[in-house]
Amino acid sequence: TTNSKKAGRRASAKKADKGDKDGKGDAGGSKEPKDLAPPPTPLPGPGPDFDMSRAMSEGHDAVDDIQPEDWDALKSLFKPQPNVMATVACTFIFLNHTAPPSWDETKKLLNDSRVVLTRLKDFGTFDSSKITTADLAKARQQLTLPEMSRAVLASKSPAAARLLHWCVSMYDIGVHKTGWEAPPDPVSVSPTKDAGGGEPEDGHTAATKIQSRERGRRARKSTMKGGGGKGKGAAAGKGPSAKSDS
């Protein structure tokens, strides 16, 4: 009987842990809104004290640190994690001004590891002047994806984590050489605190919550209008259907 009670308590604890991990609620029974997208990764670009020689050296060293087994593991991936794929795409945007159209095509390019790695090591010194503003715009789309960091990528692909370091170095060099200014973020909201006095939110999260509340308000308004048409009219089939708001 005692063993049965212990087993029951362990099962209850596991169920509670699963509920916490699944985001089904906290002690107060609240739920995390499902439509909150993670914020984009900041990409500030080169600062006023930018050292281009150092950036070139860091890019070279990042590629030089890629181990052969890590490169083999990268090109053998069947379906890479999205940020891994985006990092490799960004790499070829700088090398070839365009990303391969598919992962299968990307793997064909990665197979020639000696040529690719040599180009990457020498790119900052000899070819970075070929970076265009169009390259920078396309690269920025990849580099600002949510959770685009070396720490996150390292657990997915050590080679991709080092390629990300190279890509950011080349991005900074390209911005410095071309004087390109990145377009403003589509959402720019000052950090705010929630009603409960919690931690400040970044602009992206705060704006997304505002948009979510606005969608909910419009949905409720539409439901109220639709409900008013039931009864003797459209619902009974004896009158004209309610006109759409659109």
PDB file of C-alpha atoms in Angstrom:
ATOM      1  CA  THR A   1       0.000   0.000   0.000  1.00  0.00           C
ATOM      2  CA  THR A   2       2.840   2.371   0.900  1.00  0.00           C
ATOM      3  CA  ASN A   3       4.553   1.689  -2.429  1.00  0.00           C
ATOM      4  CA  SER A   4       1.288   2.379  -4.255  1.00  0.00           C
ATOM      5  CA  LYS A   5       0.918   5.742  -2.517  1.00  0.00           C
ATOM      6  CA  LYS A   6       4.515   6.716  -3.386  1.00  0.00           C
ATOM      7  CA  ALA A   7       3.975   5.727  -7.004  1.00  0.00           C
ATOM      8  CA  GLY A   8       0.810   7.808  -7.086  1.00  0.00           C
ATOM      9  CA  ARG A   9       2.594  10.855  -5.693  1.00  0.00           C
ATOM     10  CA  ARG A  10       5.407  10.483  -8.251  1.00  0.00           C
ATOM     11  CA  ALA A  11       2.871  10.250 -11.057  1.00  0.00           C
ATOM     12  CA  SER A  12       1.098  13.378  -9.820  1.00  0.00           C
ATOM     13  CA  ALA A  13       4.400  15.251  -9.603  1.00  0.00           C
ATOM     14  CA  LYS A  14       5.350  14.242 -13.141  1.00  0.00           C
ATOM     15  CA  LYS A  15       1.941  15.352 -14.397  1.00  0.00           C
ATOM     16  CA  ALA A  16       2.361  18.726 -12.696  1.00  0.00           C
ATOM     17  CA  ASP A  17       5.852  19.149 -14.173  1.00  0.00           C
ATOM     18  CA  LYS A  18       4.520  18.339 -17.625  1.00  0.00           C
ATOM     19  CA  GLY A  19       1.799  20.944 -17.195  1.00  0.00           C
ATOM     20  CA  ASP A  20       4.385  23.580 -16.293  1.00  0.00           C
ATOM     21  CA  LYS A  21       6.577  22.701 -19.251  1.00  0.00           C
ATOM     22  CA  ASP A  22       3.652  22.761 -21.634  1.00  0.00           C
ATOM     23  CA  GLY A  23       2.743  26.246 -20.427  1.00  0.00           C
ATOM     24  CA  LYS A  24      -0.717  25.123 -19.316  1.00  0.00           C
ATOM     25  CA  GLY A  25      -0.784  27.507 -16.423  1.00  0.00           C
ATOM     26  CA  ASP A  26       0.932  28.776 -13.319  1.00  0.00           C
ATOM     27  CA  ALA A  27      -0.195  28.921  -9.695  1.00  0.00           C
ATOM     28  CA  GLY A  28      -2.746  31.549 -10.597  1.00  0.00           C
ATOM     29  CA  GLY A  29      -4.142  29.563 -13.509  1.00  0.00           C
ATOM     30  CA  SER A  30      -2.999  32.113 -16.098  1.00  0.00           C
ATOM     31  CA  LYS A  31      -1.916  31.081 -19.565  1.00  0.00           C
ATOM     32  CA  GLU A  32       0.789  32.509 -21.775  1.00  0.00           C
ATOM     33  CA  PRO A  33      -0.773  34.008 -24.907  1.00  0.00           C
ATOM     34  CA  LYS A  34      -0.162  31.699 -27.834  1.00  0.00           C
ATOM     35  CA  ASP A  35       0.180  34.437 -30.447  1.00  0.00           C
ATOM     36  CA  LEU A  36       3.211  36.173 -28.885  1.00  0.00           C
ATOM     37  CA  ALA A  37       6.093  35.757 -31.321  1.00  0.00           C
ATOM     38  CA  PRO A  38       9.650  35.735 -29.939  1.00  0.00           C
ATOM     39  CA  PRO A  39      11.475  38.998 -30.555  1.00  0.00           C
ATOM     40  CA  PRO A  40      14.019  39.338 -33.369  1.00  0.00           C
ATOM     41  CA  THR A  41      17.697  39.113 -32.508  1.00  0.00           C
ATOM     42  CA  PRO A  42      19.372  42.542 -32.216  1.00  0.00           C
ATOM     43  CA  LEU A  43      21.987  43.287 -34.874  1.00  0.00           C
ATOM     44  CA  PRO A  44      23.484  46.672 -33.998  1.00  0.00           C
ATOM     45  CA  GLY A  45      26.217  46.636 -36.623  1.00  0.00           C
ATOM     46  CA  PRO A  46      29.649  48.246 -36.276  1.00  0.00           C
ATOM     47  CA  GLY A  47      29.988  50.928 -33.619  1.00  0.00           C
ATOM     48  CA  PRO A  48      32.018  54.153 -33.766  1.00  0.00           C
ATOM     49  CA  ASP A  49      35.110  52.325 -32.473  1.00  0.00           C
ATOM     50  CA  PHE A  50      34.824  49.512 -35.008  1.00  0.00           C
ATOM     51  CA  ASP A  51      38.141  47.840 -35.807  1.00  0.00           C
ATOM     52  CA  MET A  52      37.917  46.289 -39.274  1.00  0.00           C
ATOM     53  CA  SER A  53      41.236  44.438 -38.956  1.00  0.00           C
ATOM     54  CA  ARG A  54      40.018  42.808 -35.776  1.00  0.00           C
ATOM     55  CA  ALA A  55      36.724  41.827 -37.415  1.00  0.00           C
ATOM     56  CA  MET A  56      38.619  40.238 -40.308  1.00  0.00           C
ATOM     57  CA  SER A  57      40.819  38.349 -37.864  1.00  0.00           C
ATOM     58  CA  GLU A  58      37.844  37.144 -35.829  1.00  0.00           C
ATOM     59  CA  GLY A  59      36.064  35.946 -38.964  1.00  0.00           C
ATOM     60  CA  HIS A  60      39.165  34.057 -40.104  1.00  0.00           C
ATOM     61  CA  ASP A  61      39.661  32.477 -36.674  1.00  0.00           C
ATOM     62  CA  ALA A  62      36.008  31.441 -36.421  1.00  0.00           C
ATOM     63  CA  VAL A  63      36.301  29.463 -39.654  1.00  0.00           C
ATOM     64  CA  ASP A  64      39.712  28.119 -38.685  1.00  0.00           C
ATOM     65  CA  ASP A  65      38.163  26.702 -35.494  1.00  0.00           C
ATOM     66  CA  ILE A  66      35.667  24.548 -37.408  1.00  0.00           C
ATOM     67  CA  GLN A  67      36.583  20.923 -36.815  1.00  0.00           C
ATOM     68  CA  PRO A  68      36.354  18.475 -39.763  1.00  0.00           C
ATOM     69  CA  GLU A  69      33.902  16.262 -37.874  1.00  0.00           C
ATOM     70  CA  ASP A  70      31.655  19.262 -37.149  1.00  0.00           C
ATOM     71  CA  TRP A  71      31.669  20.246 -40.821  1.00  0.00           C
ATOM     72  CA  ASP A  72      30.812  16.674 -41.812  1.00  0.00           C
ATOM     73  CA  ALA A  73      27.968  16.658 -39.283  1.00  0.00           C
ATOM     74  CA  LEU A  74      26.611  19.918 -40.722  1.00  0.00           C
ATOM     75  CA  LYS A  75      26.537  18.755 -44.330  1.00  0.00           C
ATOM     76  CA  SER A  76      25.034  15.396 -43.338  1.00  0.00           C
ATOM     77  CA  LEU A  77      21.973  16.983 -41.689  1.00  0.00           C
ATOM     78  CA  PHE A  78      18.744  15.865 -43.329  1.00  0.00           C
ATOM     79  CA  LYS A  79      16.510  18.668 -42.048  1.00  0.00           C
ATOM     80  CA  PRO A  80      18.486  21.338 -40.177  1.00  0.00           C
ATOM     81  CA  GLN A  81      17.029  23.480 -37.438  1.00  0.00           C
ATOM     82  CA  PRO A  82      15.771  26.737 -39.076  1.00  0.00           C
ATOM     83  CA  ASN A  83      18.489  28.952 -37.593  1.00  0.00           C
ATOM     84  CA  VAL A  84      21.188  26.527 -38.748  1.00  0.00           C
ATOM     85  CA  MET A  85      19.778  26.675 -42.268  1.00  0.00           C
ATOM     86  CA  ALA A  86      19.524  30.472 -42.097  1.00  0.00           C
ATOM     87  CA  THR A  87      23.155  30.785 -41.003  1.00  0.00           C
ATOM     88  CA  VAL A  88      24.400  28.665 -43.892  1.00  0.00           C
ATOM     89  CA  ALA A  89      22.168  30.629 -46.277  1.00  0.00           C
ATOM     90  CA  CYS A  90      23.672  33.868 -44.961  1.00  0.00           C
ATOM     91  CA  THR A  91      27.162  32.458 -45.504  1.00  0.00           C
ATOM     92  CA  PHE A  92      26.489  31.888 -49.195  1.00  0.00           C
ATOM     93  CA  ILE A  93      24.764  35.261 -49.549  1.00  0.00           C
ATOM     94  CA  PHE A  94      28.120  36.837 -48.736  1.00  0.00           C
ATOM     95  CA  LEU A  95      30.120  34.406 -50.858  1.00  0.00           C
ATOM     96  CA  ASN A  96      27.853  34.246 -53.918  1.00  0.00           C
ATOM     97  CA  HIS A  97      25.395  37.148 -53.462  1.00  0.00           C
ATOM     98  CA  THR A  98      22.541  34.633 -53.208  1.00  0.00           C
ATOM     99  CA  ALA A  99      21.492  31.698 -51.048  1.00  0.00           C
ATOM    100  CA  PRO A 100      21.052  28.229 -52.558  1.00  0.00           C
ATOM    101  CA  PRO A 101      17.391  27.504 -53.396  1.00  0.00           C
ATOM    102  CA  SER A 102      17.173  24.385 -51.213  1.00  0.00           C
ATOM    103  CA  TRP A 103      19.022  22.467 -48.529  1.00  0.00           C
ATOM    104  CA  ASP A 104      19.896  19.744 -51.045  1.00  0.00           C
ATOM    105  CA  GLU A 105      21.649  22.344 -53.212  1.00  0.00           C
ATOM    106  CA  THR A 106      23.342  23.752 -50.129  1.00  0.00           C
ATOM    107  CA  LYS A 107      24.730  20.337 -49.210  1.00  0.00           C
ATOM    108  CA  LYS A 108      26.289  20.033 -52.661  1.00  0.00           C
ATOM    109  CA  LEU A 109      28.187  23.258 -52.047  1.00  0.00           C
ATOM    110  CA  LEU A 110      29.213  22.185 -48.540  1.00  0.00           C
ATOM    111  CA  ASN A 111      30.631  18.935 -49.895  1.00  0.00           C
ATOM    112  CA  ASP A 112      33.591  20.815 -51.384  1.00  0.00           C
ATOM    113  CA  SER A 113      34.755  21.749 -47.909  1.00  0.00           C
ATOM    114  CA  ARG A 114      38.352  22.643 -48.837  1.00  0.00           C
ATOM    115  CA  VAL A 115      37.270  25.270 -51.377  1.00  0.00           C
ATOM    116  CA  VAL A 116      34.503  26.714 -49.221  1.00  0.00           C
ATOM    117  CA  LEU A 117      36.601  26.966 -46.052  1.00  0.00           C
ATOM    118  CA  THR A 118      39.495  28.577 -47.942  1.00  0.00           C
ATOM    119  CA  ARG A 119      37.158  31.175 -49.438  1.00  0.00           C
ATOM    120  CA  LEU A 120      35.695  31.899 -46.012  1.00  0.00           C
ATOM    121  CA  LYS A 121      39.108  32.402 -44.407  1.00  0.00           C
ATOM    122  CA  ASP A 122      40.296  34.786 -47.125  1.00  0.00           C
ATOM    123  CA  PHE A 123      37.021  36.586 -47.743  1.00  0.00           C
ATOM    124  CA  GLY A 124      37.406  39.336 -45.160  1.00  0.00           C
ATOM    125  CA  THR A 125      40.834  40.328 -46.450  1.00  0.00           C
ATOM    126  CA  PHE A 126      40.406  39.947 -50.205  1.00  0.00           C
ATOM    127  CA  ASP A 127      36.705  39.901 -51.096  1.00  0.00           C
ATOM    128  CA  SER A 128      34.809  41.893 -48.472  1.00  0.00           C
ATOM    129  CA  SER A 129      34.859  44.926 -50.793  1.00  0.00           C
ATOM    130  CA  LYS A 130      32.484  42.948 -53.045  1.00  0.00           C
ATOM    131  CA  ILE A 131      29.737  42.982 -50.401  1.00  0.00           C
ATOM    132  CA  THR A 132      26.773  44.982 -51.703  1.00  0.00           C
ATOM    133  CA  THR A 133      23.967  46.706 -49.856  1.00  0.00           C
ATOM    134  CA  ALA A 134      21.597  44.107 -51.313  1.00  0.00           C
ATOM    135  CA  ASP A 135      23.758  41.392 -49.727  1.00  0.00           C
ATOM    136  CA  LEU A 136      23.584  43.198 -46.397  1.00  0.00           C
ATOM    137  CA  ALA A 137      19.800  43.512 -46.553  1.00  0.00           C
ATOM    138  CA  LYS A 138      19.378  39.800 -47.312  1.00  0.00           C
ATOM    139  CA  ALA A 139      21.910  38.802 -44.673  1.00  0.00           C
ATOM    140  CA  ARG A 140      20.181  40.933 -42.057  1.00  0.00           C
ATOM    141  CA  GLN A 141      16.913  39.064 -42.640  1.00  0.00           C
ATOM    142  CA  GLN A 142      18.685  35.847 -41.650  1.00  0.00           C
ATOM    143  CA  LEU A 143      20.794  37.219 -38.806  1.00  0.00           C
ATOM    144  CA  THR A 144      17.897  38.849 -36.964  1.00  0.00           C
ATOM    145  CA  LEU A 145      15.746  35.732 -36.709  1.00  0.00           C
ATOM    146  CA  PRO A 146      14.627  34.984 -33.123  1.00  0.00           C
ATOM    147  CA  GLU A 147      17.205  33.218 -30.959  1.00  0.00           C
ATOM    148  CA  MET A 148      19.931  33.655 -33.567  1.00  0.00           C
ATOM    149  CA  SER A 149      22.950  33.336 -31.289  1.00  0.00           C
ATOM    150  CA  ARG A 150      26.100  31.258 -31.146  1.00  0.00           C
ATOM    151  CA  ALA A 151      25.049  29.819 -27.786  1.00  0.00           C
ATOM    152  CA  VAL A 152      21.801  28.469 -29.235  1.00  0.00           C
ATOM    153  CA  LEU A 153      23.395  27.210 -32.449  1.00  0.00           C
ATOM    154  CA  ALA A 154      26.255  25.482 -30.633  1.00  0.00           C
ATOM    155  CA  SER A 155      23.864  22.827 -29.335  1.00  0.00           C
ATOM    156  CA  LYS A 156      22.485  22.256 -32.848  1.00  0.00           C
ATOM    157  CA  SER A 157      25.637  22.492 -34.936  1.00  0.00           C
ATOM    158  CA  PRO A 158      29.054  23.677 -33.687  1.00  0.00           C
ATOM    159  CA  ALA A 159      30.066  24.406 -37.285  1.00  0.00           C
ATOM    160  CA  ALA A 160      27.005  26.625 -37.800  1.00  0.00           C
ATOM    161  CA  ALA A 161      27.773  28.501 -34.571  1.00  0.00           C
ATOM    162  CA  ARG A 162      31.212  29.414 -35.924  1.00  0.00           C
ATOM    163  CA  LEU A 163      29.755  30.318 -39.312  1.00  0.00           C
ATOM    164  CA  LEU A 164      27.391  32.684 -37.511  1.00  0.00           C
ATOM    165  CA  HIS A 165      30.385  34.425 -35.934  1.00  0.00           C
ATOM    166  CA  TRP A 166      31.904  34.758 -39.403  1.00  0.00           C
ATOM    167  CA  CYS A 167      28.646  36.109 -40.862  1.00  0.00           C
ATOM    168  CA  VAL A 168      28.280  38.792 -38.194  1.00  0.00           C
ATOM    169  CA  SER A 169      31.907  39.840 -38.722  1.00  0.00           C
ATOM    170  CA  MET A 170      31.358  40.124 -42.497  1.00  0.00           C
ATOM    171  CA  TYR A 171      28.098  42.001 -41.932  1.00  0.00           C
ATOM    172  CA  ASP A 172      29.884  44.562 -39.752  1.00  0.00           C
ATOM    173  CA  ILE A 173      32.688  44.906 -42.308  1.00  0.00           C
ATOM    174  CA  GLY A 174      30.181  45.347 -45.144  1.00  0.00           C
ATOM    175  CA  VAL A 175      28.199  47.983 -43.272  1.00  0.00           C
ATOM    176  CA  HIS A 176      31.411  49.825 -42.406  1.00  0.00           C
ATOM    177  CA  LYS A 177      32.688  49.804 -45.989  1.00  0.00           C
ATOM    178  CA  THR A 178      29.421  50.672 -47.749  1.00  0.00           C
ATOM    179  CA  GLY A 179      27.990  53.040 -45.160  1.00  0.00           C
ATOM    180  CA  TRP A 180      24.691  51.169 -45.492  1.00  0.00           C
ATOM    181  CA  GLU A 181      22.032  52.019 -42.936  1.00  0.00           C
ATOM    182  CA  ALA A 182      19.662  49.249 -41.979  1.00  0.00           C
ATOM    183  CA  PRO A 183      15.965  50.125 -42.344  1.00  0.00           C
ATOM    184  CA  PRO A 184      14.151  50.799 -39.067  1.00  0.00           C
ATOM    185  CA  ASP A 185      12.469  47.886 -37.379  1.00  0.00           C
ATOM    186  CA  PRO A 186       8.767  47.609 -38.302  1.00  0.00           C
ATOM    187  CA  VAL A 187       7.803  47.870 -34.607  1.00  0.00           C
ATOM    188  CA  SER A 188       9.314  50.492 -32.330  1.00  0.00           C
ATOM    189  CA  VAL A 189       7.635  50.760 -28.931  1.00  0.00           C
ATOM    190  CA  SER A 190       9.153  52.035 -25.723  1.00  0.00           C
ATOM    191  CA  PRO A 191       9.693  49.385 -23.052  1.00  0.00           C
ATOM    192  CA  THR A 192       6.690  49.091 -20.732  1.00  0.00           C
ATOM    193  CA  LYS A 193       5.735  47.288 -17.560  1.00  0.00           C
ATOM    194  CA  ASP A 194       2.733  45.036 -17.293  1.00  0.00           C
ATOM    195  CA  ALA A 195      -0.230  45.852 -15.075  1.00  0.00           C
ATOM    196  CA  GLY A 196       1.197  43.721 -12.278  1.00  0.00           C
ATOM    197  CA  GLY A 197       4.432  45.690 -12.122  1.00  0.00           C
ATOM    198  CA  GLY A 198       6.510  42.930 -13.718  1.00  0.00           C
ATOM    199  CA  GLU A 199       9.764  43.181 -15.609  1.00  0.00           C
ATOM    200  CA  PRO A 200       9.982  45.666 -18.505  1.00  0.00           C
ATOM    201  CA  GLU A 201       9.062  44.261 -21.894  1.00  0.00           C
ATOM    202  CA  ASP A 202      11.006  44.845 -25.082  1.00  0.00           C
ATOM    203  CA  GLY A 203       9.271  46.847 -27.779  1.00  0.00           C
ATOM    204  CA  HIS A 204       8.487  43.836 -29.939  1.00  0.00           C
ATOM    205  CA  THR A 205       6.697  41.946 -27.145  1.00  0.00           C
ATOM    206  CA  ALA A 206       4.786  45.006 -25.955  1.00  0.00           C
ATOM    207  CA  ALA A 207       3.598  45.833 -29.467  1.00  0.00           C
ATOM    208  CA  THR A 208       2.563  42.242 -30.103  1.00  0.00           C
ATOM    209  CA  LYS A 209       0.439  42.244 -26.953  1.00  0.00           C
ATOM    210  CA  ILE A 210      -1.235  45.463 -28.065  1.00  0.00           C
ATOM    211  CA  GLN A 211      -1.982  43.943 -31.475  1.00  0.00           C
ATOM    212  CA  SER A 212      -3.334  40.799 -29.810  1.00  0.00           C
ATOM    213  CA  ARG A 213      -5.703  42.805 -27.608  1.00  0.00           C
ATOM    214  CA  GLU A 214      -6.870  44.788 -30.617  1.00  0.00           C
ATOM    215  CA  ARG A 215      -7.619  41.589 -32.560  1.00  0.00           C
ATOM    216  CA  GLY A 216      -9.591  40.290 -29.579  1.00  0.00           C
ATOM    217  CA  ARG A 217     -11.583  43.525 -29.348  1.00  0.00           C
ATOM    218  CA  ARG A 218     -12.473  43.389 -33.052  1.00  0.00           C
ATOM    219  CA  ALA A 219     -13.425  39.716 -32.763  1.00  0.00           C
ATOM    220  CA  ARG A 220     -15.765  40.408 -29.837  1.00  0.00           C
ATOM    221  CA  LYS A 221     -17.308  43.352 -31.657  1.00  0.00           C
ATOM    222  CA  SER A 222     -17.880  41.211 -34.749  1.00  0.00           C
ATOM    223  CA  THR A 223     -19.460  38.447 -32.630  1.00  0.00           C
ATOM    224  CA  MET A 224     -21.825  40.929 -30.983  1.00  0.00           C
ATOM    225  CA  LYS A 225     -22.903  42.257 -34.364  1.00  0.00           C
ATOM    226  CA  GLY A 226     -23.410  38.771 -35.726  1.00  0.00           C
ATOM    227  CA  GLY A 227     -25.463  37.739 -32.688  1.00  0.00           C
ATOM    228  CA  GLY A 228     -27.861  40.628 -33.223  1.00  0.00           C
ATOM    229  CA  GLY A 229     -28.940  39.191 -36.566  1.00  0.00           C
ATOM    230  CA  LYS A 230     -30.312  35.963 -35.101  1.00  0.00           C
ATOM    231  CA  GLY A 231     -33.933  35.312 -34.262  1.00  0.00           C
ATOM    232  CA  LYS A 232     -36.648  36.500 -36.586  1.00  0.00           C
ATOM    233  CA  GLY A 233     -34.251  37.572 -39.317  1.00  0.00           C
ATOM    234  CA  ALA A 234     -31.469  35.688 -41.011  1.00  0.00           C
ATOM    235  CA  ALA A 235     -31.321  32.805 -38.500  1.00  0.00           C
ATOM    236  CA  ALA A 236     -34.978  31.931 -39.113  1.00  0.00           C
ATOM    237  CA  GLY A 237     -34.542  32.240 -42.871  1.00  0.00           C
ATOM    238  CA  LYS A 238     -37.315  34.850 -43.108  1.00  0.00           C
ATOM    239  CA  GLY A 239     -35.291  37.960 -43.755  1.00  0.00           C
ATOM    240  CA  PRO A 240     -32.238  39.227 -45.560  1.00  0.00           C
ATOM    241  CA  SER A 241     -28.894  38.000 -44.275  1.00  0.00           C
ATOM    242  CA  ALA A 242     -26.794  40.393 -42.224  1.00  0.00           C
ATOM    243  CA  LYS A 243     -24.392  42.471 -44.258  1.00  0.00           C
ATOM    244  CA  SER A 244     -20.704  41.838 -43.812  1.00  0.00           C
ATOM    245  CA  ASP A 245     -18.592  44.531 -42.190  1.00  0.00           C
ATOM    246  CA  SER A 246     -15.943  44.112 -44.863  1.00  0.00           C
TER     247      SER A 246
END
